[in-house]
Amino acid sequence: MRVHARPPRVRSTASIKRVSTPDEIEPFLSDAAHYPGGHADEVCFPASEADVAEILRDGRRVLPVGAQSSLTGGATPQGGIVLSLARMNRILGWTRTGVRVEAGLLLSQLEPELRAHDLYYPPVPTYDGASVGGTVATNAAGAATFKYGTTREWVTAITVVLAGGDVLDLHRGEAMAGAQGGFDIVTTDGRTLRVDVPGYTMPDVRKHSAGYFAKPGMDLIDLFIGAEGTLGVITEVELRLVSPRPSWFAAFVPLAGDDAALALVADLRAESKRTWETADRCGGDVAAIEYMDARCLELLREDGAFVHAGVSCPKDSAAALVLQAELAPGTSRDDAFRELGRLDVRGADAPLLRICRILVEHGVFATATPVLPGEDTRRDALFRLRESVPEGVNRRVRERQRTIDPSISKAGGDVIVPFERLGEALTRYRRIMQAHKLDHAIWGHISDGNVHPNAIPADGEQMDHARRALIEIGMEAIEMGGSPMSEHGVGRSPVKQQLLRRLYGNEGIAAMRRVKEALDPDYRLAPGVLFPEHES
Ligand SMILES: Cc1cc2nc3c(=O)[nH]c(=O)nc-3n(C[C@H](O)[C@H](O)[C@H](O)COP(=O)(O)OP(=O)(O)OC[C@H]3O[C@@H](n4cnc5c(N)ncnc54)[C@H](O)[C@@H]3O)c2cc1C
């Protein structure tokens, strides 16, 4: 397929904002992974695609960043220019099915606008301070992936500035790989950049953010989604939206342990899939189920998070779930309350009753903390409670990095297996952590089979063990038909880069390098992200 690039649109008169003193640059030298050694010459803040093109034509290395919430070191600069999209944060317009925005817009800035228009964007990651461009670049996914899929499925168009400063406008369905298995991108100076689709097969799981997307006959837009800034700078994104917004029922459900959690999730998943397949108006419709293990609950207790969230969690609980189910748009708190009053009425049927009856069957209804539609403050508190788990772990890791050994850093996995194999996978992950004598906590998006096993290393020596354990855990996920990188991407993490190689082999990495070299032969865009700049 031949695709023509265009020159950048004419620039506004405002000049590019640049900062270069150590104090000004310092806040941009690390991301949420606290990857060590970040450094840069300057930070540029373009205001338009023409500004982005001008920065790229400068000839230096460029790392595009959004909110720098990367958990893989992908947004940590290693020299050259940090290109912050922070000033490109406008909503450009509403389309028939969605919205077009500049890539630097934060999801938390978009949300109030969506609320005002009774619209909903489902694949929001747990951290909603991420930028739209960052979530597209990492193919981010969140709790609701179980029902709605990943960011990729919600992106209908992007504008991307290539390393040489040319611009591509890509609309889903318009540029498909040809019979020869690739794309010919014609630049404004008449050159043809030949991009061959890599021949590896991606794991068949609900979410996967590990290197370049590759499928026979694929859409060119999918090459840039999930490419982690290595192939171009995304400047505009068109997102599909849901209208009207559903109403939500949520619940915190403490449980006796993993077996009880997995059995409940299996039933909730089955009920929801049946509902989607049969369009049953009374069917239970769960969009997301989050999991926390016994160690997570201990950390939450230590941090006083349950009291803060107004949630009770019995001391003998050894796992907990936060579930989110959808109810018909417009369902009010009173409607839901009335509905719950019919729980014991024989023959009474409704989505909320189906979910609650499953909780009753599993003997956990009485100890669950329910949140009804319209109870937004309580719902926010519940999701903050879930977020307090990674925050608590990351804080402890940072503290140890500061006080014990600077080599200590985040040591978290992001593995997915088919849900049916998750019980076995959790046992294997724990066995590995225990064999390495690592304090660890596991949480994540259990409805997808995606969890985050995190080590909390006590010292530098344990940090080495944590890295080895995460590679072993990733290998287990691959062996079980899953992916070692589900939603956070690969970034600069040596562990994740090693797992990417284990997933696709040397030939897979070589195929990715050929894609990279076709579009960015000098490795100027996000060098060192996904794979090292030079093979050792
Ligand atoms: C508490 C917490 C919870 C999280 N939960 C989740 C979760 O549930 N699911 C999930 O998927 N992630 C999660 N993340 C990780 C992170 O939020 C996502 O990876 C997010 O997509 C990053 O967006 P960002 O704007 O911060 O991008 P950055 O961190 O700034 O950049 C990430 C990568 O994308 C590239 N990039 C950024 N913007 C652009 C652009 N405009 N054009 C081209 N490349 C670009 C960068 O070069 C980098 O490689 C979490 C992070 C935290 C701190």
Coordinates of C-alpha atoms and ligand atoms in Angstrom, one line a residue:
M1 CA 0.0 0.0 0.0
R2 CA 1.3 3.4 -1.0
V3 CA 0.8 6.2 1.5
H4 CA 1.7 9.9 0.9
A5 CA 3.2 12.0 3.7
R6 CA 2.5 15.8 3.6
P7 CA 4.4 18.8 4.8
P8 CA 3.5 20.2 8.2
R9 CA 0.6 22.7 8.3
V10 CA 1.7 26.4 8.5
R11 CA 2.9 27.3 11.9
S12 CA 1.4 29.9 14.2
T13 CA 3.6 32.9 15.0
A14 CA 4.2 31.8 18.5
S15 CA 7.8 30.4 18.9
I16 CA 8.7 27.1 20.5
K17 CA 9.1 27.4 24.2
R18 CA 12.5 25.9 25.3
V19 CA 14.1 25.5 28.7
S20 CA 17.6 24.4 29.4
T21 CA 18.8 25.3 32.9
P22 CA 19.4 22.4 35.3
D23 CA 16.5 23.5 37.6
E24 CA 14.1 23.7 34.6
I25 CA 15.1 20.4 33.1
E26 CA 15.2 18.4 36.3
P27 CA 11.4 17.6 36.6
F28 CA 11.6 16.0 33.1
L29 CA 14.5 13.6 33.8
S30 CA 12.5 10.7 35.3
D31 CA 9.2 9.0 34.9
A32 CA 7.0 7.0 37.3
A33 CA 9.4 4.0 37.0
H34 CA 12.1 6.1 38.6
Y35 CA 14.5 4.7 36.0
P36 CA 18.0 6.0 37.0
G37 CA 20.3 8.2 35.0
G38 CA 17.9 10.5 33.1
H39 CA 19.6 13.5 31.4
A40 CA 18.8 15.9 28.5
D41 CA 20.2 19.1 26.8
E42 CA 16.9 20.9 26.8
V43 CA 13.1 20.5 27.0
C44 CA 11.0 21.9 24.2
F45 CA 7.3 22.6 24.3
P46 CA 5.9 22.8 20.8
A47 CA 2.5 24.4 20.2
S48 CA 1.7 22.9 16.8
E49 CA 2.7 20.1 14.4
A50 CA 4.9 22.5 12.6
D51 CA 6.8 23.2 15.8
V52 CA 7.2 19.4 16.3
A53 CA 8.5 19.0 12.8
E54 CA 11.0 21.9 13.4
I55 CA 12.3 20.2 16.6
L56 CA 12.7 16.9 14.7
R57 CA 14.6 18.6 11.9
D58 CA 17.1 19.9 14.4
G59 CA 19.0 16.6 14.0
R60 CA 19.4 15.7 17.7
R61 CA 17.8 12.8 19.6
V62 CA 14.3 13.5 20.6
L63 CA 12.1 11.8 23.3
P64 CA 8.4 12.6 23.0
V65 CA 6.7 12.7 26.4
G66 CA 3.2 13.2 27.7
A67 CA 2.6 13.0 31.4
Q68 CA 5.8 10.8 32.1
S69 CA 3.7 8.3 34.0
S70 CA 5.5 5.5 32.2
L71 CA 6.2 2.5 34.4
T72 CA 9.0 1.2 32.2
G73 CA 11.5 4.1 31.9
G74 CA 10.2 4.8 28.4
A75 CA 9.7 8.5 29.3
T76 CA 13.1 8.9 30.9
P77 CA 15.4 10.9 28.5
Q78 CA 19.0 9.7 27.8
G79 CA 20.4 12.8 26.2
G80 CA 19.1 15.2 23.5
I81 CA 15.8 16.9 23.5
V82 CA 12.7 16.1 25.6
L83 CA 9.7 17.0 23.4
S84 CA 6.9 17.7 25.9
L85 CA 3.4 17.7 24.3
A86 CA 2.1 19.6 27.4
R87 CA 1.1 22.7 25.4
M88 CA -0.7 20.7 22.7
N89 CA -3.7 19.9 24.9
R90 CA -6.7 21.3 23.1
I91 CA -10.0 19.5 22.2
L92 CA -10.1 20.2 18.4
G93 CA -13.7 19.1 17.8
W94 CA -16.5 16.6 18.2
T95 CA -17.0 14.1 15.4
R96 CA -20.2 12.0 14.7
T97 CA -18.8 9.1 16.8
G98 CA -16.1 10.7 19.0
V99 CA -13.7 13.5 19.6
R100 CA -10.5 14.8 18.0
V101 CA -7.9 16.1 20.4
E102 CA -4.2 17.2 20.5
A103 CA -2.0 14.4 21.9
G104 CA -0.9 16.3 25.0
L105 CA -4.4 16.5 26.4
L106 CA -4.6 14.6 29.7
L107 CA -7.4 12.0 30.2
S108 CA -8.3 13.8 33.4
Q109 CA -8.8 17.0 31.4
L110 CA -11.0 15.2 28.8
E111 CA -13.2 13.5 31.4
P112 CA -15.2 16.6 32.6
E113 CA -15.9 17.5 28.9
L114 CA -17.1 13.9 28.2
R115 CA -19.3 14.1 31.3
A116 CA -20.8 17.3 30.2
H117 CA -21.7 15.8 26.8
D118 CA -22.9 12.5 28.4
L119 CA -20.1 10.6 26.6
Y120 CA -17.8 7.9 27.9
Y121 CA -14.2 6.8 26.9
P122 CA -13.7 3.3 28.3
P123 CA -10.0 2.2 28.0
V124 CA -8.7 4.7 30.6
P125 CA -5.7 3.3 32.5
T126 CA -5.7 3.3 36.3
Y127 CA -3.7 6.5 36.2
D128 CA -6.0 9.1 34.5
G129 CA -3.3 11.8 34.6
A130 CA -1.8 10.1 31.5
S131 CA -1.9 12.0 28.2
V132 CA -4.0 10.8 25.2
G133 CA -0.8 10.6 23.1
G134 CA 1.0 8.6 25.8
T135 CA -1.8 6.1 26.1
V136 CA -1.9 5.7 22.3
A137 CA 1.9 5.3 22.2
T138 CA 1.8 2.6 24.8
N139 CA -1.6 1.1 23.7
A140 CA -2.6 1.6 27.3
A141 CA -5.4 -0.5 28.8
G142 CA -7.4 -0.3 32.0
A143 CA -9.7 -2.2 34.2
A144 CA -12.6 -2.1 31.7
T145 CA -10.5 -3.8 29.0
F146 CA -12.5 -7.0 29.8
K147 CA -15.6 -5.4 28.2
Y148 CA -14.1 -2.8 25.9
G149 CA -10.6 -3.8 24.8
T150 CA -7.5 -1.6 24.7
T151 CA -6.8 2.0 23.5
R152 CA -6.1 0.6 20.0
E153 CA -9.7 -0.4 19.5
W154 CA -10.9 3.2 20.3
V155 CA -8.5 5.1 18.1
T156 CA -10.0 6.0 14.7
A157 CA -7.4 8.4 13.4
I158 CA -4.0 9.9 14.3
T159 CA -1.7 12.5 12.9
V160 CA 2.0 11.6 13.3
V161 CA 5.1 13.6 12.5
L162 CA 7.9 11.3 11.2
A163 CA 11.6 11.6 12.2
G164 CA 12.4 13.7 9.1
G165 CA 9.6 16.2 9.8
D166 CA 7.0 14.9 7.3
V167 CA 3.4 14.3 8.5
L168 CA 1.1 11.3 8.1
D169 CA -2.7 11.6 8.5
L170 CA -3.9 8.0 9.2
H171 CA -7.6 7.1 9.3
R172 CA -8.5 3.5 10.4
G173 CA -9.3 1.3 7.4
E174 CA -7.6 3.5 4.8
A175 CA -4.0 2.2 4.7
M176 CA -3.8 -1.6 4.8
A177 CA -0.7 -3.7 4.2
G178 CA -0.5 -4.9 0.7
A179 CA 0.1 -8.4 -0.8
Q180 CA 3.9 -7.9 -0.4
G181 CA 3.3 -7.5 3.4
G182 CA 4.1 -3.9 3.8
F183 CA 3.7 -0.2 3.2
D184 CA 5.5 2.3 0.9
I185 CA 5.5 5.7 2.5
V186 CA 6.3 8.5 0.0
T187 CA 8.0 11.5 1.6
T188 CA 7.5 15.1 0.5
D189 CA 11.0 15.1 -1.2
G190 CA 10.0 12.0 -3.3
R191 CA 11.7 9.2 -1.4
T192 CA 9.9 5.9 -0.7
L193 CA 10.3 4.4 2.7
R194 CA 9.6 0.7 2.5
V195 CA 8.1 -0.7 5.8
D196 CA 7.8 -4.5 5.9
V197 CA 5.3 -6.0 8.4
P198 CA 7.3 -8.3 10.8
G199 CA 6.4 -12.0 10.5
Y200 CA 6.1 -12.9 14.2
T201 CA 2.7 -14.0 15.7
M202 CA 1.5 -11.9 18.6
P203 CA 0.1 -13.8 21.6
D204 CA -3.7 -14.3 21.5
V205 CA -4.7 -12.4 24.7
R206 CA -7.0 -9.5 25.5
K207 CA -4.2 -6.9 25.8
H208 CA -0.6 -6.9 24.7
S209 CA 1.8 -3.9 24.6
A210 CA 5.1 -5.4 23.5
G211 CA 6.9 -4.0 20.5
Y212 CA 5.4 -3.3 17.1
F213 CA 2.0 -4.6 16.2
A214 CA 2.2 -7.1 13.3
K215 CA -0.4 -9.0 11.4
P216 CA -0.9 -9.9 7.8
G217 CA -2.9 -7.2 6.0
M218 CA -2.6 -4.9 9.0
D219 CA -3.6 -1.2 9.2
L220 CA -0.7 1.3 9.1
I221 CA -2.3 3.2 12.0
D222 CA -1.7 0.1 14.2
L223 CA 2.0 0.3 13.6
F224 CA 2.2 3.6 15.4
I225 CA -0.2 2.7 18.2
G226 CA 2.0 1.0 20.8
A227 CA 5.3 1.9 19.2
E228 CA 6.3 3.9 22.3
G229 CA 7.4 7.0 20.5
T230 CA 10.1 5.2 18.4
L231 CA 8.5 5.7 15.0
G232 CA 7.0 9.2 15.1
V233 CA 5.5 11.9 17.3
I234 CA 1.7 11.6 17.6
T235 CA 0.3 15.1 17.5
E236 CA -3.5 14.5 17.1
V237 CA -5.8 11.6 18.0
E238 CA -9.4 10.9 17.1
L239 CA -11.1 8.7 19.7
R240 CA -14.4 6.7 19.4
L241 CA -16.7 7.3 22.4
V242 CA -19.7 5.6 24.0
S243 CA -23.0 7.5 24.1
P244 CA -24.8 7.8 26.5
R245 CA -22.7 7.1 29.6
P246 CA -23.9 4.0 31.4
S247 CA -24.7 4.1 35.1
W248 CA -22.4 2.2 37.4
F249 CA -22.7 -0.1 40.3
A250 CA -19.4 -0.9 42.1
A251 CA -18.4 -3.0 45.1
F252 CA -15.4 -3.8 47.3
V253 CA -15.5 -7.6 48.0
P254 CA -13.2 -9.1 50.6
L255 CA -12.6 -12.8 50.2
A256 CA -11.0 -15.8 51.9
G257 CA -8.2 -16.1 49.3
D258 CA -7.3 -16.6 45.6
D259 CA -9.5 -19.7 45.0
A260 CA -12.6 -17.8 46.3
A261 CA -11.6 -14.8 44.2
L262 CA -11.1 -16.8 41.0
A263 CA -14.3 -18.7 41.4
L264 CA -16.3 -15.5 41.8
V265 CA -14.6 -13.8 38.9
A266 CA -15.3 -16.8 36.7
D267 CA -19.0 -16.6 37.4
L268 CA -19.1 -12.8 36.9
R269 CA -17.3 -13.2 33.6
A270 CA -19.6 -15.9 32.4
E271 CA -22.7 -13.9 33.3
S272 CA -21.4 -10.8 31.5
K273 CA -20.3 -12.7 28.4
R274 CA -23.8 -14.3 28.2
T275 CA -25.4 -10.9 28.5
W276 CA -23.3 -9.4 25.7
E277 CA -23.9 -12.4 23.4
T278 CA -27.7 -12.6 24.0
A279 CA -28.3 -8.8 24.5
D280 CA -30.3 -9.9 27.6
R281 CA -31.7 -6.7 29.1
C282 CA -31.8 -8.3 32.6
G283 CA -28.3 -9.8 32.3
G284 CA -25.4 -8.8 34.6
D285 CA -22.9 -6.6 32.8
V286 CA -19.6 -6.4 34.5
A287 CA -17.0 -4.2 32.8
A288 CA -14.1 -4.5 35.2
I289 CA -12.8 -6.6 38.1
E290 CA -9.7 -5.6 40.0
Y291 CA -7.8 -7.9 42.3
M292 CA -5.6 -7.4 45.4
D293 CA -3.8 -10.2 47.2
A294 CA -3.2 -10.7 50.9
R295 CA 0.0 -8.6 50.9
C296 CA -1.8 -5.7 49.2
L297 CA -4.4 -5.8 51.9
E298 CA -1.7 -5.7 54.6
L299 CA -0.1 -2.6 53.0
L300 CA -3.4 -0.9 52.7
R301 CA -4.1 -1.5 56.4
E302 CA -0.6 -0.2 57.3
D303 CA -1.3 3.0 55.3
G304 CA -4.8 3.5 56.9
A305 CA -6.3 3.3 53.4
F306 CA -9.4 1.4 54.3
V307 CA -10.4 3.9 57.0
H308 CA -9.7 6.7 54.5
A309 CA -11.9 5.1 51.8
G310 CA -14.7 4.3 54.3
V311 CA -14.4 0.6 53.4
S312 CA -14.4 -2.3 55.8
C313 CA -12.1 -5.3 55.2
P314 CA -12.2 -8.2 57.7
K315 CA -8.8 -9.0 59.2
D316 CA -9.0 -12.6 58.0
S317 CA -9.5 -11.6 54.3
A318 CA -6.7 -12.9 52.1
A319 CA -7.8 -11.3 48.8
A320 CA -10.2 -8.6 47.6
L321 CA -11.9 -7.6 44.4
V322 CA -13.2 -4.2 43.3
L323 CA -15.9 -4.8 40.6
Q324 CA -17.6 -2.4 38.4
A325 CA -20.9 -3.3 36.6
E326 CA -22.9 -1.3 34.1
L327 CA -26.5 -0.5 34.5
A328 CA -28.9 1.1 32.0
P329 CA -28.1 4.8 31.4
G330 CA -30.0 7.1 33.7
T331 CA -30.4 4.5 36.5
S332 CA -30.4 6.6 39.7
R333 CA -29.4 5.7 43.2
D334 CA -33.1 5.4 44.2
D335 CA -33.8 3.1 41.2
A336 CA -30.9 0.9 42.3
F337 CA -31.9 1.0 45.9
R338 CA -35.5 -0.1 45.0
E339 CA -34.0 -2.8 42.8
L340 CA -31.9 -4.2 45.7
G341 CA -35.1 -4.3 47.8
R342 CA -36.4 -7.1 45.5
L343 CA -33.3 -9.3 45.9
D344 CA -35.3 -12.0 47.7
V345 CA -38.4 -11.7 45.6
R346 CA -38.9 -14.8 43.6
G347 CA -39.0 -14.1 39.8
A348 CA -37.7 -10.5 40.2
D349 CA -34.9 -10.1 37.5
A350 CA -32.7 -7.2 36.6
P351 CA -28.9 -6.6 35.9
L352 CA -28.2 -5.5 39.5
L353 CA -30.0 -8.4 41.0
R354 CA -28.1 -10.9 38.8
I355 CA -24.8 -9.5 40.0
C356 CA -25.9 -9.4 43.7
R357 CA -27.3 -12.9 43.5
I358 CA -23.9 -14.1 42.3
L359 CA -22.3 -12.4 45.3
V360 CA -24.9 -14.1 47.6
E361 CA -24.2 -17.5 46.0
H362 CA -20.5 -17.0 46.8
G363 CA -21.3 -16.0 50.4
V364 CA -19.8 -12.6 50.1
F365 CA -22.8 -10.2 49.7
A366 CA -23.0 -9.4 53.4
T367 CA -19.3 -8.4 53.7
A368 CA -19.2 -6.4 50.4
T369 CA -19.2 -2.6 50.4
P370 CA -21.6 -1.7 47.6
V371 CA -21.6 1.7 45.8
L372 CA -24.7 2.7 44.0
P373 CA -25.1 4.9 40.8
G374 CA -24.8 8.6 41.7
E375 CA -22.6 7.9 44.7
D376 CA -19.7 9.5 42.9
T377 CA -17.6 10.4 46.0
R378 CA -17.8 6.9 47.4
R379 CA -17.0 5.4 43.9
D380 CA -14.0 7.7 43.6
A381 CA -12.9 6.6 47.1
L382 CA -13.1 3.0 46.0
F383 CA -10.9 3.5 43.0
R384 CA -8.5 5.6 45.0
L385 CA -8.2 2.7 47.4
R386 CA -7.3 0.4 44.4
E387 CA -4.7 3.0 43.3
S388 CA -3.3 3.2 46.8
V389 CA -1.8 -0.3 46.3
P390 CA 0.7 0.7 43.6
E391 CA 1.3 4.0 45.2
G392 CA 2.1 2.3 48.6
V393 CA 4.4 -0.2 46.9
N394 CA 6.2 2.5 44.8
R395 CA 6.5 4.8 47.9
R396 CA 8.2 2.0 49.9
V397 CA 10.5 1.2 46.9
R398 CA 11.5 4.9 46.6
E399 CA 12.1 5.2 50.3
R400 CA 14.5 2.2 50.2
Q401 CA 16.2 3.6 47.1
R402 CA 16.8 6.8 49.1
T403 CA 17.8 5.4 52.4
I404 CA 19.3 1.9 51.6
D405 CA 20.6 1.6 48.1
P406 CA 20.2 3.8 45.0
S407 CA 20.2 0.7 42.8
I408 CA 16.8 -0.2 44.2
S409 CA 14.0 0.6 41.8
K410 CA 10.5 -0.4 40.8
A411 CA 10.5 -4.2 40.1
G412 CA 7.0 -4.9 38.7
G413 CA 5.7 -7.3 36.2
D414 CA 2.8 -6.8 33.8
V415 CA 1.9 -10.3 32.7
I416 CA -1.2 -11.7 31.1
V417 CA -2.4 -15.3 30.6
P418 CA -5.7 -16.6 29.3
F419 CA -8.1 -16.2 32.4
E420 CA -8.7 -20.0 32.5
R421 CA -5.0 -20.4 33.4
L422 CA -4.7 -17.6 36.0
G423 CA -5.0 -19.8 39.1
E424 CA -2.1 -21.9 38.0
A425 CA -0.2 -18.8 36.9
L426 CA -0.6 -17.1 40.3
T427 CA 0.8 -20.2 42.0
R428 CA 3.8 -20.2 39.7
Y429 CA 4.4 -16.4 40.1
R430 CA 4.3 -16.7 43.9
R431 CA 6.6 -19.8 43.9
I432 CA 9.2 -17.8 41.9
M433 CA 9.0 -14.8 44.3
Q434 CA 9.3 -17.1 47.3
A435 CA 12.3 -19.0 45.8
H436 CA 14.1 -15.6 45.5
K437 CA 13.0 -14.8 49.1
L438 CA 11.3 -11.5 47.9
D439 CA 8.7 -9.6 49.8
H440 CA 6.0 -9.2 47.1
A441 CA 2.5 -8.1 46.3
I442 CA 0.3 -9.0 43.4
W443 CA -2.6 -7.0 42.1
G444 CA -4.2 -6.2 38.8
H445 CA -7.0 -6.5 36.2
I446 CA -8.1 -10.0 37.1
S447 CA -11.0 -10.1 34.7
D448 CA -8.4 -10.2 31.8
G449 CA -6.0 -12.6 33.5
N450 CA -3.6 -9.6 33.8
V451 CA -1.8 -9.0 37.0
H452 CA 1.2 -7.0 38.3
P453 CA 3.5 -9.1 40.5
N454 CA 5.7 -6.5 42.3
A455 CA 8.8 -7.2 44.4
I456 CA 9.6 -4.9 47.3
P457 CA 13.4 -5.4 47.4
A458 CA 15.1 -4.9 50.8
D459 CA 18.6 -4.1 49.4
G460 CA 20.7 -4.0 46.2
E461 CA 21.3 -7.8 46.3
Q462 CA 17.6 -8.4 46.4
M463 CA 17.1 -6.0 43.5
D464 CA 19.2 -8.5 41.3
H465 CA 16.9 -11.3 42.5
A466 CA 13.8 -9.2 41.7
R467 CA 15.0 -8.8 38.1
R468 CA 15.7 -12.5 37.8
A469 CA 12.3 -13.3 39.3
L470 CA 10.5 -11.0 36.9
I471 CA 12.2 -12.6 33.9
E472 CA 11.2 -16.0 35.2
I473 CA 7.6 -14.8 35.7
G474 CA 7.5 -13.4 32.2
M475 CA 8.7 -16.7 30.8
E476 CA 6.0 -18.5 32.7
A477 CA 3.4 -16.2 31.1
I478 CA 4.8 -16.8 27.6
E479 CA 4.9 -20.6 28.2
M480 CA 1.2 -20.4 29.3
G481 CA 0.2 -18.8 26.0
G482 CA 0.2 -15.2 27.4
S483 CA 2.3 -12.1 27.1
P484 CA 5.0 -10.8 29.5
M485 CA 4.1 -7.2 28.7
S486 CA 0.4 -6.6 28.8
E487 CA -0.3 -2.9 29.1
H488 CA 2.7 -0.8 30.3
G489 CA 4.9 -1.4 27.3
V490 CA 8.6 -2.3 27.2
G491 CA 10.4 1.1 27.5
R492 CA 14.0 1.1 28.7
S493 CA 13.5 -1.7 31.2
P494 CA 16.3 -4.2 30.7
V495 CA 14.0 -6.9 32.1
K496 CA 11.2 -6.1 29.6
Q497 CA 13.6 -5.8 26.7
Q498 CA 15.0 -9.2 27.5
L499 CA 11.4 -10.6 27.7
L500 CA 10.6 -9.0 24.3
R501 CA 13.5 -10.9 22.8
R502 CA 12.4 -14.2 24.5
L503 CA 8.9 -13.6 23.2
Y504 CA 9.8 -13.1 19.5
G505 CA 13.4 -14.3 19.3
N506 CA 16.4 -12.6 17.7
E507 CA 14.6 -12.7 14.3
G508 CA 11.6 -10.8 15.8
I509 CA 13.9 -8.1 17.2
A510 CA 15.7 -7.9 13.8
A511 CA 12.3 -7.4 12.0
M512 CA 11.4 -4.6 14.4
R513 CA 14.8 -3.0 13.8
R514 CA 14.1 -3.1 10.1
V515 CA 10.8 -1.2 10.7
K516 CA 12.6 1.3 12.9
E517 CA 15.4 1.8 10.4
A518 CA 13.0 2.4 7.5
L519 CA 11.3 5.3 9.4
D520 CA 14.2 6.5 11.6
P521 CA 17.5 5.3 10.2
D522 CA 19.6 7.4 12.6
Y523 CA 17.7 6.2 15.7
R524 CA 16.9 9.7 16.8
L525 CA 13.4 9.1 18.1
A526 CA 13.2 7.6 21.6
P527 CA 16.5 5.8 21.1
G528 CA 17.0 2.8 23.5
V529 CA 13.3 2.4 24.0
L530 CA 12.0 -1.2 23.0
F531 CA 15.5 -2.4 22.2
P532 CA 19.1 -1.1 22.6
E533 CA 20.3 1.3 19.9
H534 CA 23.1 -1.0 19.0
E535 CA 23.2 -4.8 19.2
S536 CA 25.9 -5.8 21.7
Ligands
LIG1 C1 -0.2 4.8 39.3 C2 -0.1 4.3 37.9 C3 -1.0 3.4 37.4 C4 -1.0 3.0 36.0 N1 -1.9 2.2 35.6 C5 -1.9 1.8 34.3 C6 -2.9 1.0 33.7 O1 -3.9 0.6 34.4 N2 -2.8 0.7 32.4 C7 -1.8 1.1 31.6 O2 -1.8 0.8 30.4 N3 -0.8 1.9 32.1 C8 -0.8 2.3 33.4 N4 0.1 3.1 33.9 C9 1.3 3.5 33.0 C10 1.1 4.8 32.3 O3 0.1 5.6 32.9 C11 0.7 4.5 30.8 O4 1.8 3.9 30.2 C12 0.4 5.8 30.0 O5 -0.1 5.4 28.8 C13 1.5 6.7 29.8 O6 1.0 8.0 29.4 P1 1.9 9.3 29.5 O7 1.2 10.4 28.9 O8 2.3 9.5 30.9 O9 3.1 8.9 28.6 P2 4.7 9.0 29.0 O10 5.0 8.3 30.2 O11 5.1 10.4 28.9 O12 5.3 8.3 27.7 C14 5.2 6.9 27.6 C15 5.8 6.4 26.2 O13 5.0 7.0 25.2 C16 5.8 7.8 24.3 N5 5.0 9.0 24.0 C17 4.3 9.8 24.9 N6 3.6 10.7 24.2 C18 3.9 10.5 22.9 C19 3.4 11.1 21.7 N7 2.6 12.2 21.7 N8 3.9 10.6 20.5 C20 4.7 9.5 20.5 N9 5.1 8.9 21.6 C21 4.7 9.4 22.8 C22 7.1 8.2 25.2 O14 8.2 8.4 24.3 C23 7.2 6.9 26.0 O15 7.9 5.9 25.3 C24 0.1 3.5 35.2 C25 1.0 4.4 35.7 C26 0.9 4.8 37.1 C27 1.9 5.8 37.6

